[in-house]
Coordinates of C-alpha atoms in Angstrom, one line a residue:
M20 CA 338.9 131.5 20.9
W21 CA 336.5 128.8 21.2
S22 CA 332.8 129.9 21.1
N23 CA 330.4 128.8 23.8
E24 CA 327.4 129.2 21.7
P25 CA 326.8 127.8 18.2
H26 CA 325.6 130.5 15.8
Q27 CA 325.4 131.2 12.0
D28 CA 328.6 132.9 10.7
K29 CA 327.4 135.7 8.3
H30 CA 330.0 134.7 5.8
K31 CA 328.7 131.2 5.3
A32 CA 326.2 129.8 3.1
P33 CA 322.9 129.8 4.9
T34 CA 321.5 126.4 6.0
S35 CA 318.1 125.6 7.5
T36 CA 319.6 122.7 9.5
P37 CA 319.6 123.6 13.3
H38 CA 323.0 123.3 15.1
H39 CA 321.5 120.7 17.6
S40 CA 321.2 118.1 14.8
L41 CA 322.5 117.6 11.2
S42 CA 321.1 115.1 8.7
L43 CA 323.4 114.0 6.1
Q44 CA 322.2 112.0 3.1
N45 CA 325.3 111.1 0.9
G46 CA 326.0 107.3 1.2
S47 CA 329.3 105.5 1.3
K48 CA 330.6 103.2 -1.3
A49 CA 328.7 99.8 -1.2
K50 CA 330.7 96.8 -0.5
K51 CA 330.8 94.1 -3.2
G52 CA 327.8 91.8 -3.2
L53 CA 325.4 94.3 -1.5
T54 CA 323.2 97.1 -3.1
M55 CA 323.1 100.6 -1.8
E56 CA 319.6 99.9 -0.6
Q57 CA 321.0 97.1 1.5
L58 CA 323.9 99.2 2.7
P59 CA 322.6 102.2 4.8
S60 CA 325.5 104.6 5.0
L61 CA 327.1 106.3 8.0
S62 CA 325.7 109.5 6.4
A63 CA 322.1 108.3 6.4
S64 CA 321.7 109.0 10.2
S65 CA 321.4 112.3 12.1
W66 CA 324.4 113.8 13.9
S67 CA 323.5 115.4 17.3
V68 CA 325.7 118.2 18.9
Y69 CA 326.7 118.3 22.5
T70 CA 325.2 121.3 24.4
P71 CA 327.7 123.9 24.7
L72 CA 328.8 125.0 28.1
T73 CA 327.5 128.4 29.4
K74 CA 329.6 131.5 29.7
T75 CA 329.4 131.0 33.4
Q76 CA 330.8 127.4 33.2
F77 CA 333.6 128.4 30.9
E78 CA 334.6 131.2 33.4
E79 CA 334.5 128.6 36.3
F80 CA 336.9 126.2 34.4
R81 CA 339.2 129.0 33.3
A82 CA 339.4 130.2 36.8
A83 CA 340.6 126.6 37.7
G84 CA 343.2 126.6 35.0
I85 CA 341.3 124.5 32.4
A86 CA 341.5 125.8 28.9
S87 CA 338.0 126.3 27.3
L88 CA 338.5 123.6 24.5
H89 CA 339.5 121.1 27.2
A90 CA 336.5 122.1 29.3
Q91 CA 334.0 121.5 26.6
L92 CA 335.4 118.2 25.4
L93 CA 336.0 116.6 28.8
F94 CA 332.5 117.8 30.0
N95 CA 331.2 116.0 26.7
R96 CA 332.9 112.9 28.1
G97 CA 331.4 113.0 31.5
V98 CA 334.4 114.6 33.1
I99 CA 332.4 117.4 34.7
T100 CA 334.3 119.0 37.7
P101 CA 337.5 121.1 37.6
E102 CA 339.3 118.6 39.8
A103 CA 338.4 115.7 37.6
M104 CA 339.5 117.6 34.5
R105 CA 342.9 118.5 36.2
R106 CA 343.5 114.8 37.1
F107 CA 342.5 113.7 33.6
L108 CA 344.8 116.0 32.0
A109 CA 347.7 115.4 34.5
A110 CA 347.4 111.7 34.0
S111 CA 349.8 111.2 37.0
F112 CA 350.7 107.6 38.2
D113 CA 351.0 109.2 41.8
E114 CA 347.3 109.9 41.7
I115 CA 345.9 106.4 40.8
P116 CA 344.0 104.7 43.5
D117 CA 346.0 102.5 46.0
P118 CA 345.9 98.7 44.9
L119 CA 345.3 97.7 48.5
T120 CA 342.0 99.4 48.4
L121 CA 340.7 96.5 46.1
I122 CA 338.9 93.8 47.8
D123 CA 341.0 90.8 48.8
M124 CA 344.3 92.4 47.6
D125 CA 345.9 91.9 51.0
R126 CA 345.0 88.2 50.9
A127 CA 346.3 87.8 47.5
V128 CA 349.6 89.4 48.4
E129 CA 349.9 87.4 51.6
R130 CA 349.3 84.0 49.8
I131 CA 351.6 84.8 46.8
S132 CA 354.3 86.0 49.1
R133 CA 354.1 82.7 51.1
A134 CA 354.1 80.6 47.9
L135 CA 357.2 82.7 46.7
D136 CA 359.0 82.3 50.0
E137 CA 358.3 78.5 50.0
H138 CA 359.2 77.9 46.5
E139 CA 355.6 76.6 45.7
H140 CA 354.7 75.9 42.1
I141 CA 352.6 78.9 40.6
T142 CA 350.6 78.7 37.6
I143 CA 349.1 81.7 35.8
Y144 CA 345.8 80.9 34.1
G145 CA 344.9 83.4 31.3
D146 CA 342.6 83.8 28.4
F147 CA 343.1 83.7 24.7
D148 CA 342.3 87.2 23.7
A149 CA 344.5 90.2 23.8
D150 CA 343.4 91.2 27.3
G151 CA 343.9 87.6 28.7
V152 CA 347.2 87.1 27.1
T153 CA 348.7 90.5 28.2
S154 CA 347.4 90.1 31.8
A155 CA 349.0 86.6 32.0
A156 CA 352.2 87.9 30.6
L157 CA 352.3 90.8 33.0
L158 CA 351.8 88.7 36.1
T159 CA 354.4 86.2 34.8
R160 CA 356.9 88.9 34.4
A161 CA 356.2 90.4 37.9
L162 CA 356.5 86.9 39.6
R163 CA 359.7 86.2 37.5
K164 CA 361.3 89.2 39.3
L165 CA 360.4 87.9 42.8
K166 CA 360.6 84.0 42.6
H167 CA 363.5 81.8 43.5
A168 CA 365.6 80.8 40.5
N169 CA 364.6 77.1 41.0
A170 CA 360.9 77.6 41.8
A171 CA 358.3 76.5 39.2
L172 CA 356.3 79.3 37.4
D173 CA 354.4 78.3 34.4
Y174 CA 350.9 79.3 32.5
F175 CA 347.9 77.8 31.1
I176 CA 345.6 79.3 28.4
P177 CA 342.8 77.4 27.0
H178 CA 342.6 76.6 23.4
R179 CA 339.8 78.8 21.7
I180 CA 338.2 75.5 20.0
E181 CA 339.4 72.5 21.8
D182 CA 339.0 73.8 25.5
T183 CA 336.2 75.4 27.6
R184 CA 336.7 79.1 28.0
G185 CA 337.4 79.9 31.6
V186 CA 338.6 77.5 34.3
S187 CA 337.4 73.9 33.6
R188 CA 337.9 70.6 35.4
E189 CA 339.9 69.2 32.6
S190 CA 342.4 72.0 32.7
L191 CA 342.6 71.9 36.6
E192 CA 343.4 68.0 36.2
K193 CA 346.3 68.9 33.8
I194 CA 347.6 71.6 36.0
H195 CA 347.4 69.2 39.1
T196 CA 349.6 66.8 37.4
R197 CA 352.3 69.4 37.1
G198 CA 352.4 69.9 40.9
T199 CA 350.7 73.3 41.0
S200 CA 349.6 74.3 44.5
L201 CA 348.7 77.9 43.6
L202 CA 346.6 79.0 40.5
I203 CA 346.2 82.6 39.7
T204 CA 343.7 83.5 37.1
T205 CA 343.8 86.6 34.8
D206 CA 340.8 87.9 32.9
C207 CA 338.6 84.9 34.0
G208 CA 337.4 82.8 36.9
S209 CA 334.6 85.0 38.3
S210 CA 331.8 82.8 37.3
D211 CA 333.7 79.4 37.9
V212 CA 332.0 78.5 41.2
A213 CA 332.2 74.5 40.8
E214 CA 335.6 74.7 39.3
V215 CA 337.2 76.7 42.0
E216 CA 335.6 74.2 44.5
Y217 CA 337.0 71.2 42.6
A218 CA 340.5 73.0 42.6
R219 CA 340.3 73.0 46.4
T220 CA 339.7 69.2 46.6
L221 CA 343.0 68.9 44.5
G222 CA 344.9 70.9 47.0
I223 CA 345.1 74.0 44.7
D224 CA 344.5 77.5 46.1
V225 CA 343.0 79.7 43.6
I226 CA 343.3 83.6 43.4
I227 CA 341.0 85.2 40.9
T228 CA 341.8 88.4 39.3
D229 CA 339.1 89.5 36.9
H230 CA 336.9 92.2 35.7
H231 CA 333.7 90.3 34.4
H232 CA 330.5 90.7 36.5
P233 CA 330.4 87.8 38.9
P234 CA 327.2 85.7 39.6
E235 CA 325.2 86.1 42.8
Q236 CA 327.0 83.2 44.3
L237 CA 330.7 83.9 44.3
P238 CA 333.5 81.2 43.9
Q239 CA 335.0 80.4 47.3
A240 CA 338.5 81.3 46.1
Y241 CA 341.4 82.1 48.5
A242 CA 341.1 85.6 47.3
M243 CA 339.0 87.1 44.4
I244 CA 340.1 90.5 43.1
N245 CA 337.3 91.9 41.1
P246 CA 336.0 95.5 41.3
W247 CA 332.6 94.4 40.2
R248 CA 332.0 92.4 43.4
P249 CA 329.1 93.8 45.3
D250 CA 331.2 94.2 48.4
C251 CA 334.1 96.1 46.7
T252 CA 334.3 99.8 47.1
Y253 CA 337.2 100.4 44.7
S254 CA 336.5 103.7 42.9
E255 CA 337.6 102.5 39.3
R256 CA 335.5 99.6 38.2
Y257 CA 336.4 99.7 34.5
L258 CA 339.8 98.3 34.8
C259 CA 340.1 95.4 32.4
G260 CA 341.8 91.9 33.0
V261 CA 345.4 93.4 32.4
G262 CA 344.6 96.5 34.6
I263 CA 343.6 94.2 37.6
A264 CA 346.7 92.1 37.0
F265 CA 348.8 95.4 37.0
K266 CA 347.2 96.4 40.4
L267 CA 348.2 93.0 41.8
A268 CA 351.8 93.2 40.5
Q269 CA 351.9 96.7 42.0
A270 CA 351.0 95.6 45.4
L271 CA 353.4 92.5 45.3
L272 CA 356.2 94.6 44.2
R273 CA 355.5 97.2 46.8
A274 CA 355.6 94.4 49.4
Y275 CA 359.1 93.6 48.5
G276 CA 360.3 97.1 48.3
R277 CA 360.4 97.2 44.4
E278 CA 357.2 99.1 43.4
E279 CA 359.0 101.3 41.0
E280 CA 359.7 98.3 38.7
V281 CA 356.0 97.9 38.0
L282 CA 356.1 100.8 35.5
E283 CA 358.2 98.5 33.2
L284 CA 355.0 96.6 32.8
L285 CA 352.7 99.5 31.6
D286 CA 353.3 98.7 27.9
L287 CA 351.4 95.5 28.4
V288 CA 348.7 97.3 30.3
A289 CA 348.2 99.7 27.1
I290 CA 347.9 96.9 24.7
G291 CA 345.5 94.9 26.8
T292 CA 343.3 97.8 27.6
I293 CA 342.9 99.0 24.2
G294 CA 342.6 95.6 22.8
D295 CA 339.7 94.8 25.1
V296 CA 338.0 98.2 24.3
A297 CA 337.8 99.2 27.8
Q298 CA 336.7 102.8 28.6
L299 CA 339.6 105.2 28.5
L300 CA 338.6 107.4 31.2
G301 CA 339.8 107.6 34.9
E302 CA 342.5 105.1 35.8
N303 CA 342.4 103.3 32.5
H304 CA 343.2 106.7 30.8
T305 CA 346.2 107.3 33.0
L306 CA 347.4 103.7 32.8
V307 CA 347.2 103.7 28.9
K308 CA 348.8 107.3 28.3
L309 CA 351.7 106.1 30.5
G310 CA 351.7 102.7 28.8
L311 CA 352.1 104.3 25.4
K312 CA 355.2 106.2 26.6
Q313 CA 356.6 102.9 28.0
L314 CA 355.9 101.3 24.7
D315 CA 358.2 103.8 23.0
A316 CA 361.0 102.7 25.5
T317 CA 360.1 99.2 26.0
T318 CA 362.8 96.6 26.9
N319 CA 360.3 93.7 26.2
A320 CA 362.1 91.8 23.5
G321 CA 358.8 90.4 22.1
L322 CA 357.2 93.7 21.7
K323 CA 360.2 95.3 20.0
A324 CA 360.3 92.3 17.5
L325 CA 356.5 92.7 16.8
M326 CA 356.7 96.6 16.4
Q327 CA 359.5 96.1 14.0
L328 CA 357.6 93.7 11.9
A329 CA 354.5 96.0 12.0
N330 CA 356.7 99.0 10.8
L331 CA 355.7 101.1 13.8
Q332 CA 358.0 104.1 14.2
P333 CA 359.8 104.8 17.5
G334 CA 358.3 107.8 19.2
R335 CA 355.2 108.1 17.2
R336 CA 353.2 105.2 18.6
R337 CA 349.5 105.9 19.1
E338 CA 346.7 104.0 20.4
R339 CA 345.5 103.2 16.9
D340 CA 348.7 101.4 16.4
I341 CA 347.6 99.0 19.1
S342 CA 344.0 98.8 17.8
Y343 CA 345.2 98.0 14.1
A344 CA 348.5 96.5 14.2
L345 CA 349.6 95.0 17.6
G346 CA 346.2 94.0 18.9
P347 CA 345.2 91.9 15.7
R348 CA 348.5 90.2 15.5
I349 CA 348.3 89.2 19.2
N350 CA 344.8 88.1 18.7
A351 CA 345.7 86.1 15.5
A352 CA 347.5 83.6 17.8
G353 CA 344.4 82.5 19.6
R354 CA 342.1 82.8 16.5
M355 CA 344.3 80.8 14.1
K356 CA 346.5 78.5 16.3
H357 CA 347.1 78.9 20.1
A358 CA 347.3 82.1 22.2
G359 CA 350.4 80.5 23.9
I360 CA 352.5 81.7 20.9
A361 CA 351.6 85.4 21.8
F362 CA 352.2 84.8 25.4
E363 CA 355.5 83.3 24.8
L364 CA 356.4 86.2 22.6
L365 CA 355.5 88.8 25.3
T366 CA 357.4 86.8 28.0
T367 CA 360.7 85.9 26.3
D368 CA 363.9 87.9 27.1
D369 CA 365.7 86.1 24.1
E370 CA 365.9 88.2 21.1
A371 CA 366.1 85.4 18.6
E372 CA 363.0 83.6 20.2
A373 CA 361.2 86.9 20.2
Q374 CA 361.9 87.4 16.4
A375 CA 360.9 83.8 15.6
K376 CA 357.5 84.2 17.5
A377 CA 356.8 87.6 15.9
R378 CA 357.3 86.3 12.5
E379 CA 355.0 83.4 13.3
L380 CA 352.3 85.9 14.5
E381 CA 352.9 87.9 11.4
E382 CA 352.2 84.9 9.3
L383 CA 349.2 83.8 11.3
N384 CA 347.7 87.4 10.9
Q385 CA 348.2 87.4 7.3
A386 CA 346.4 83.9 7.1
R387 CA 343.6 85.4 9.3
Q388 CA 343.2 88.4 6.9
L389 CA 342.8 86.1 4.0
I390 CA 340.3 83.8 5.6
T391 CA 338.3 86.8 7.1
E392 CA 338.0 88.2 3.5
E393 CA 337.0 84.9 2.1
L394 CA 334.4 84.5 4.8
M395 CA 333.2 88.0 4.2
K396 CA 332.2 87.1 0.6
R397 CA 330.1 84.3 2.0
V398 CA 328.3 86.2 4.6
R399 CA 327.5 88.9 2.2
E400 CA 326.1 86.6 -0.3
Q401 CA 323.7 85.1 2.4
A402 CA 323.0 88.5 3.8
Q403 CA 321.7 89.5 0.2
G404 CA 318.7 87.1 0.7
Q405 CA 317.7 89.0 4.0
E406 CA 317.2 92.5 2.7
G407 CA 313.9 93.1 4.6
N408 CA 315.1 91.5 7.9
T409 CA 315.9 93.8 10.7
V410 CA 318.4 91.2 12.0
V411 CA 320.6 89.2 9.8
L412 CA 321.6 85.7 10.8
V413 CA 324.0 83.7 8.6
Y414 CA 325.7 80.3 9.1
G415 CA 328.0 77.8 7.4
A416 CA 330.0 74.6 8.0
K417 CA 332.8 74.8 10.8
L418 CA 335.6 73.9 8.2
E419 CA 334.7 77.1 6.1
W420 CA 333.5 79.3 8.9
P421 CA 336.3 79.2 11.5
E422 CA 335.2 79.9 15.1
G423 CA 338.1 82.1 15.7
I424 CA 337.0 84.4 12.8
I425 CA 333.2 84.8 13.2
G426 CA 333.4 87.6 15.7
L427 CA 335.6 89.8 13.2
V428 CA 333.1 89.0 10.4
A429 CA 330.0 89.8 12.5
G430 CA 331.5 93.1 13.4
K431 CA 332.5 94.0 9.9
L432 CA 329.2 93.0 8.5
S433 CA 327.3 95.0 11.0
E434 CA 329.3 98.0 10.2
E435 CA 328.4 97.6 6.6
I436 CA 324.8 97.0 6.6
K437 CA 324.1 99.0 9.9
R438 CA 321.9 96.1 11.3
P439 CA 322.5 93.5 14.1
V440 CA 324.4 90.5 12.6
F441 CA 324.6 87.0 14.1
V442 CA 327.4 84.6 12.6
L443 CA 327.2 81.0 13.3
S444 CA 329.9 78.2 12.8
Q445 CA 328.1 74.9 12.5
D446 CA 329.3 71.6 13.6
S447 CA 327.2 68.3 13.2
E448 CA 325.0 69.0 16.2
T449 CA 325.7 72.4 17.6
S450 CA 327.0 75.8 16.5
R451 CA 329.0 78.5 18.0
G452 CA 327.7 81.9 17.2
S453 CA 329.0 85.6 17.7
A454 CA 326.8 88.5 17.3
R455 CA 327.4 92.3 17.0
S456 CA 324.8 95.0 17.3
S457 CA 323.9 98.1 15.6
G458 CA 321.9 101.0 16.8
D459 CA 319.8 100.4 19.9
F460 CA 319.3 96.5 19.5
N461 CA 320.3 95.2 22.9
I462 CA 321.9 91.7 22.1
I463 CA 322.2 90.4 25.5
E464 CA 318.8 91.2 26.4
A465 CA 317.4 89.6 23.3
L466 CA 319.4 86.5 24.1
R467 CA 318.2 86.4 27.8
E468 CA 314.5 86.4 26.8
R469 CA 315.1 83.0 25.0
A470 CA 317.8 81.6 27.2
D471 CA 316.2 78.0 26.8
L472 CA 317.4 78.0 23.3
F473 CA 321.2 78.0 24.2
E474 CA 323.8 75.7 25.7
R475 CA 325.6 78.8 27.0
H476 CA 325.6 82.4 26.0
G477 CA 327.2 85.7 27.4
G478 CA 327.9 89.2 26.3
H479 CA 326.5 92.7 26.6
A480 CA 324.3 95.2 24.7
Q481 CA 326.6 95.4 21.6
A482 CA 328.4 92.1 21.5
A483 CA 327.7 88.5 22.5
G484 CA 328.8 84.9 22.1
F485 CA 326.8 81.7 22.4
T486 CA 326.5 78.0 21.7
I487 CA 323.2 76.6 20.4
V488 CA 321.9 73.1 19.2
N489 CA 321.4 73.4 15.3
T490 CA 317.6 72.5 15.8
N491 CA 317.1 75.8 17.6
I492 CA 318.7 78.2 15.0
E493 CA 315.4 78.8 13.2
A494 CA 313.7 79.6 16.3
L495 CA 316.3 81.9 17.5
H496 CA 316.2 83.8 14.1
Q497 CA 312.4 84.3 14.3
H498 CA 312.7 85.4 18.0
L499 CA 315.3 88.1 16.8
L500 CA 313.2 89.3 14.0
T501 CA 310.2 89.8 16.3
W502 CA 311.9 90.8 19.5
Q503 CA 310.7 94.3 20.7
G504 CA 312.5 94.6 24.0
N505 CA 314.1 97.8 25.4
G506 CA 317.2 98.6 23.4
S507 CA 320.4 100.2 24.6
N508 CA 323.1 101.4 22.3
G509 CA 325.7 101.9 24.9
N510 CA 327.5 99.4 27.1
D511 CA 324.9 99.1 29.7
G512 CA 322.3 96.4 30.4
G513 CA 319.4 98.4 28.7
D514 CA 318.1 99.9 32.2
G515 CA 320.8 102.3 32.8
T516 CA 322.8 99.8 34.9
E517 CA 326.4 98.8 34.2
P518 CA 327.2 96.2 31.6
V519 CA 326.3 92.7 32.7
V520 CA 328.1 89.6 31.6
E521 CA 326.3 86.5 31.9
A522 CA 327.7 84.1 34.5
V523 CA 327.5 81.3 32.1
V524 CA 330.5 82.1 29.9
P525 CA 332.4 85.4 29.2
P526 CA 331.7 86.7 25.8
D527 CA 334.1 86.7 22.8
L528 CA 334.4 90.5 22.4
T529 CA 337.6 90.3 20.4
G530 CA 336.9 91.9 17.0
V531 CA 334.5 94.6 18.5
V532 CA 337.0 97.0 16.9
T533 CA 336.9 96.4 13.3
E534 CA 340.1 96.7 11.5
Q535 CA 339.3 99.6 9.1
E536 CA 340.7 103.1 8.6
I537 CA 338.0 104.8 10.7
V538 CA 335.1 103.5 12.4
I539 CA 332.3 105.5 14.1
P540 CA 330.0 103.4 16.0
T541 CA 326.3 104.4 16.2
Y542 CA 326.5 105.4 19.7
F543 CA 329.4 107.9 19.0
R544 CA 327.5 109.9 16.4
K545 CA 327.7 113.2 18.3
V546 CA 329.4 116.3 17.3
D547 CA 331.6 117.9 20.1
L548 CA 331.7 121.4 18.7
V549 CA 330.3 123.3 15.8
I550 CA 333.1 125.5 14.2
T551 CA 332.2 129.2 13.9
K552 CA 335.8 130.7 13.2
P553 CA 337.9 128.0 11.4
E554 CA 340.8 130.3 10.7
T555 CA 341.3 130.5 14.6
Q556 CA 339.8 127.4 15.8
L557 CA 341.2 124.8 13.4
T558 CA 345.0 125.4 14.0
Y559 CA 348.1 123.6 15.0
D560 CA 347.5 124.8 18.6
A561 CA 344.2 123.4 18.6
Y562 CA 345.5 120.2 17.5
T563 CA 348.0 120.1 20.1
K564 CA 345.4 120.8 22.8
I565 CA 343.1 118.1 21.4
S566 CA 346.1 115.6 21.5
Q567 CA 346.4 116.3 25.2
L568 CA 343.3 114.3 25.8
A569 CA 344.6 111.2 24.1
P570 CA 344.7 108.2 24.1
F571 CA 341.2 108.0 22.4
G572 CA 338.9 105.1 22.4
A573 CA 335.9 103.8 24.2
G574 CA 334.5 106.4 26.6
N575 CA 337.0 109.0 25.2
P576 CA 336.3 109.0 21.4
E577 CA 338.4 111.2 19.2
P578 CA 336.8 114.6 19.1
I579 CA 334.3 115.4 16.3
F580 CA 333.8 118.8 14.9
R581 CA 331.2 120.4 12.3
L582 CA 331.9 123.1 10.0
D583 CA 329.3 124.5 7.4
G584 CA 329.6 126.3 4.2
L585 CA 333.0 125.0 2.9
R586 CA 333.5 125.3 -0.8
I587 CA 335.2 122.6 -2.8
A588 CA 338.2 123.9 -4.6
R589 CA 339.4 120.6 -5.9
R590 CA 338.7 116.9 -5.2
W591 CA 340.5 113.7 -6.5
V592 CA 340.5 110.0 -5.5
S593 CA 343.4 108.3 -3.8
G594 CA 344.2 105.1 -2.1
P595 CA 343.7 101.6 -3.4
E596 CA 341.2 101.4 -6.2
G597 CA 340.4 105.0 -5.6
R598 CA 338.8 104.2 -2.4
H599 CA 339.2 107.6 -0.8
L600 CA 338.2 111.0 -1.7
R601 CA 340.7 113.9 -1.1
L602 CA 339.6 117.6 -1.1
R603 CA 340.9 121.0 -0.9
L604 CA 338.3 123.2 0.8
R605 CA 338.0 127.0 1.2
I606 CA 336.1 129.2 3.6
N607 CA 336.6 133.0 4.4
G608 CA 339.9 133.0 2.6
T609 CA 341.2 130.1 4.7
Q610 CA 342.1 126.6 2.9
F611 CA 341.9 123.2 4.3
H612 CA 342.9 119.8 2.9
G613 CA 340.8 116.8 3.8
T614 CA 340.3 113.2 3.2
Y615 CA 336.7 111.6 3.2
F616 CA 337.5 107.9 3.8
R617 CA 335.7 105.4 1.7
A618 CA 333.9 107.9 -0.4
G619 CA 336.0 107.7 -3.7
S620 CA 333.0 106.3 -5.5
Q621 CA 331.0 109.5 -4.7
I622 CA 333.4 111.9 -6.5
E623 CA 330.6 112.9 -9.0
S624 CA 328.3 113.9 -6.1
F625 CA 330.8 116.5 -4.9
S626 CA 331.7 118.8 -7.9
E627 CA 334.3 121.6 -7.6
G628 CA 332.7 124.8 -6.5
T629 CA 330.1 123.1 -4.5
L630 CA 329.3 124.3 -1.0
V631 CA 329.3 121.5 1.7
N632 CA 328.8 121.0 5.4
V633 CA 331.5 118.6 6.8
I634 CA 331.8 116.6 10.0
F635 CA 335.4 115.7 10.7
S636 CA 338.2 115.1 13.4
L637 CA 341.4 117.0 13.1
E638 CA 344.9 115.5 12.1
L639 CA 348.5 116.6 11.9
A640 CA 349.4 117.1 8.3
W641 CA 353.1 117.4 8.8
N642 CA 355.5 116.9 11.6
P643 CA 358.8 118.3 10.8
P644 CA 361.9 118.5 13.2
D645 CA 361.5 121.3 15.9
G646 CA 361.8 124.6 14.3
E647 CA 361.8 123.6 10.8
G648 CA 358.9 124.6 8.5
R649 CA 355.2 125.1 9.2
K650 CA 353.1 122.6 11.1
D651 CA 349.7 122.2 9.5
V652 CA 346.4 120.3 10.2
W653 CA 344.1 118.5 7.9
L654 CA 340.5 117.4 8.2
K655 CA 339.7 113.7 8.6
I656 CA 336.2 113.6 7.2
V657 CA 333.5 111.2 8.5
D658 CA 330.6 112.8 6.9
M659 CA 329.9 115.4 4.2
Q660 CA 326.6 117.1 2.8
V661 CA 326.1 119.2 -0.3
V662 CA 324.5 122.5 0.8
G663 CA 321.1 123.3 -0.9

C-alpha cells in the first residue's frame, strides 16, 4: 500500500530533516585535475519532495481505475486528470492526434502526391544530429514506398563544419543542379526566410517540416508544418523533427491507402525523439513507447547491424540503450566525419552495406570517445584557474578543440563542476562556442542581452551554440560573470513561456545527454515519494508498476524515492578502478542491495553498521525465465547521507 502522507516510521532512526526537503552533504569522487572544492557534488544540494496526493484525490483516481502509485507519479509529472492518466498508460496509436490537424499538412500531402504522380525529383533536406538524420531517413523510407521506380529521390545534409546549418543558398544551388523541383526539409527551415525565397526563384518548391520556434516573419514555403506556428492549433507541440516527419509520412501513406505501413517507421521515431531530449509526455510518450517495441522487431538492416555491434540484446532494449549506445554512434558520424554515413546506414536495405556502415560508425564513435577524453583533460586544466568564477569559459585552437566535440565536453564539465560552462573552438578570426547551463542560469537570456557580440547564436535556457569574433571573447566572459538576469532552470524562456529558439540559427543540442551511468540534472532533483513501508512498497510488483510508465526521459524522469534509517550491513567497491560503491542495506528485518554510482572513493565515509538516508530509483536485479526463481529489485542510489 502506498501511503498518501509522509510520516516518521517508529522503527526508523529519528531524523530532524523534514520530509519536504533533504539536505545531503557527502560529495562524489572528484575528477582528475579538479579539487573537491572546485567540484560541488550532486549531494551538496537539497532534494525537495513532491506534495503527496490527498486521500480524496487517491479515491478519485482509484474510482477511475488508476492505481495509487501511478496516480502519484503521473500527477508529479503534470498528468493530472484520470482521462489523461488513462491515455498515458494505454499509449495507444489509435488515440494520437490526426496528422491532418497539423497546419499545412493537407497542402504538403497534395504537393508531394503531385510530385510522386509526375515523377518529379524530390530532395530530403536534413540536419546532422540524431533527430535530423532519423527524420530525413524516415521520410526517405516513406517516399521510397510510394515513388515510381525511375523517379529521383535523394538527400542533402549539411556538413557540421564546412556548411551552414539549416537551408543555405550554397546548398540550394547544389540541389538545383541535380534537377530538384521539390525540397522537403526535416528538423530545419523555419528560420530560413531568405533562403526559401531564393529556392522559389530557382523553381524549387519547399515544404518545411520542423519543430524549432519560427521567427515573426515566416518563410513563404509551399507548406510549413511546424506546431509552433502561432496559427497552428495542433494539441501536441513537443514533437521533435522526427515526430513531425512521422506525421507527414502517416498522412501520405493514408492518402495512398497504406497507413498501417507507417508503424514500421516508429523505431526511427524512438531514436530521434530520445536523441533530441524531447519531452516524453503526450504523443511523444506514445510514439517512443511503440517505437521501442518496433525496435525489437525491426526489419531495418542498418539498425540491426548497429544494435549487433553495440551488443544490445533483443527483447531487452530500453530508452537508455538509445541514449548511451545508438544515439552517440549516430551522432558520431556528424561530429567526426559526415552525417550522411548515418543516414545511409538507416536507409539501406542491403545487409552487407549496413554492416560496413555500422562498423564505420563504431570506429568513428571510438575515435570520438578518445578525442573527448583528451579534450576533457584540457578543459579541466583551464577550469582550475577559474575556481572563483560563477561561469567557466575555456577555449583552444580548432585543430585540438574540434567543433563537433565541444558540446559534449561542455555538458560533461558542467555536470562535474555544477556551474555553467562555455567551450570555444578558435579559428584565426572567429570561434564557435557551445554552452551548457547548471542550476538556474538561463543561457539564452544571457546571450540575448549581449547579442551584439555574436555573429550568430541560438539555444534555450539549458544549452546554446554561437559564433563569435575572437576579439569579443573577453567581453563575453566579463558579461557572463556579472550577468544578473532572471534565471530559469527548466526548458522555458525564463518567464514561464515555452522554450524559444533564436531565429538566427538552431542550437547544437547534441550532447545535452552526457554519456555517463546516471545523470540527474539540477532541475530533476525532486523525490517522487518518501518510502515508509519498504517491505511492501519496494517489491517486484512496485517495479512492474513503475516500468509501465516508461520510457523515461525529459518530462518523464525515472521515479526517485527516499528511504530513511537503513543500516549498512556490508559495503565494497566495484567497477573500473573501484569507481562504484556496492552496499547491502537492512531495515525492519528487510534487506536490500544497492549501488551508489561514482562513490567508490567514499567507502570510508560509510562504515558498516552506520545508519543512512538514501535517495534512489528502483531496478530489477534478476530477470529469470517465467516461473523460474524469484524476481528481486535493487536500489540505484543517487544520493546518501549518514544519519546523525
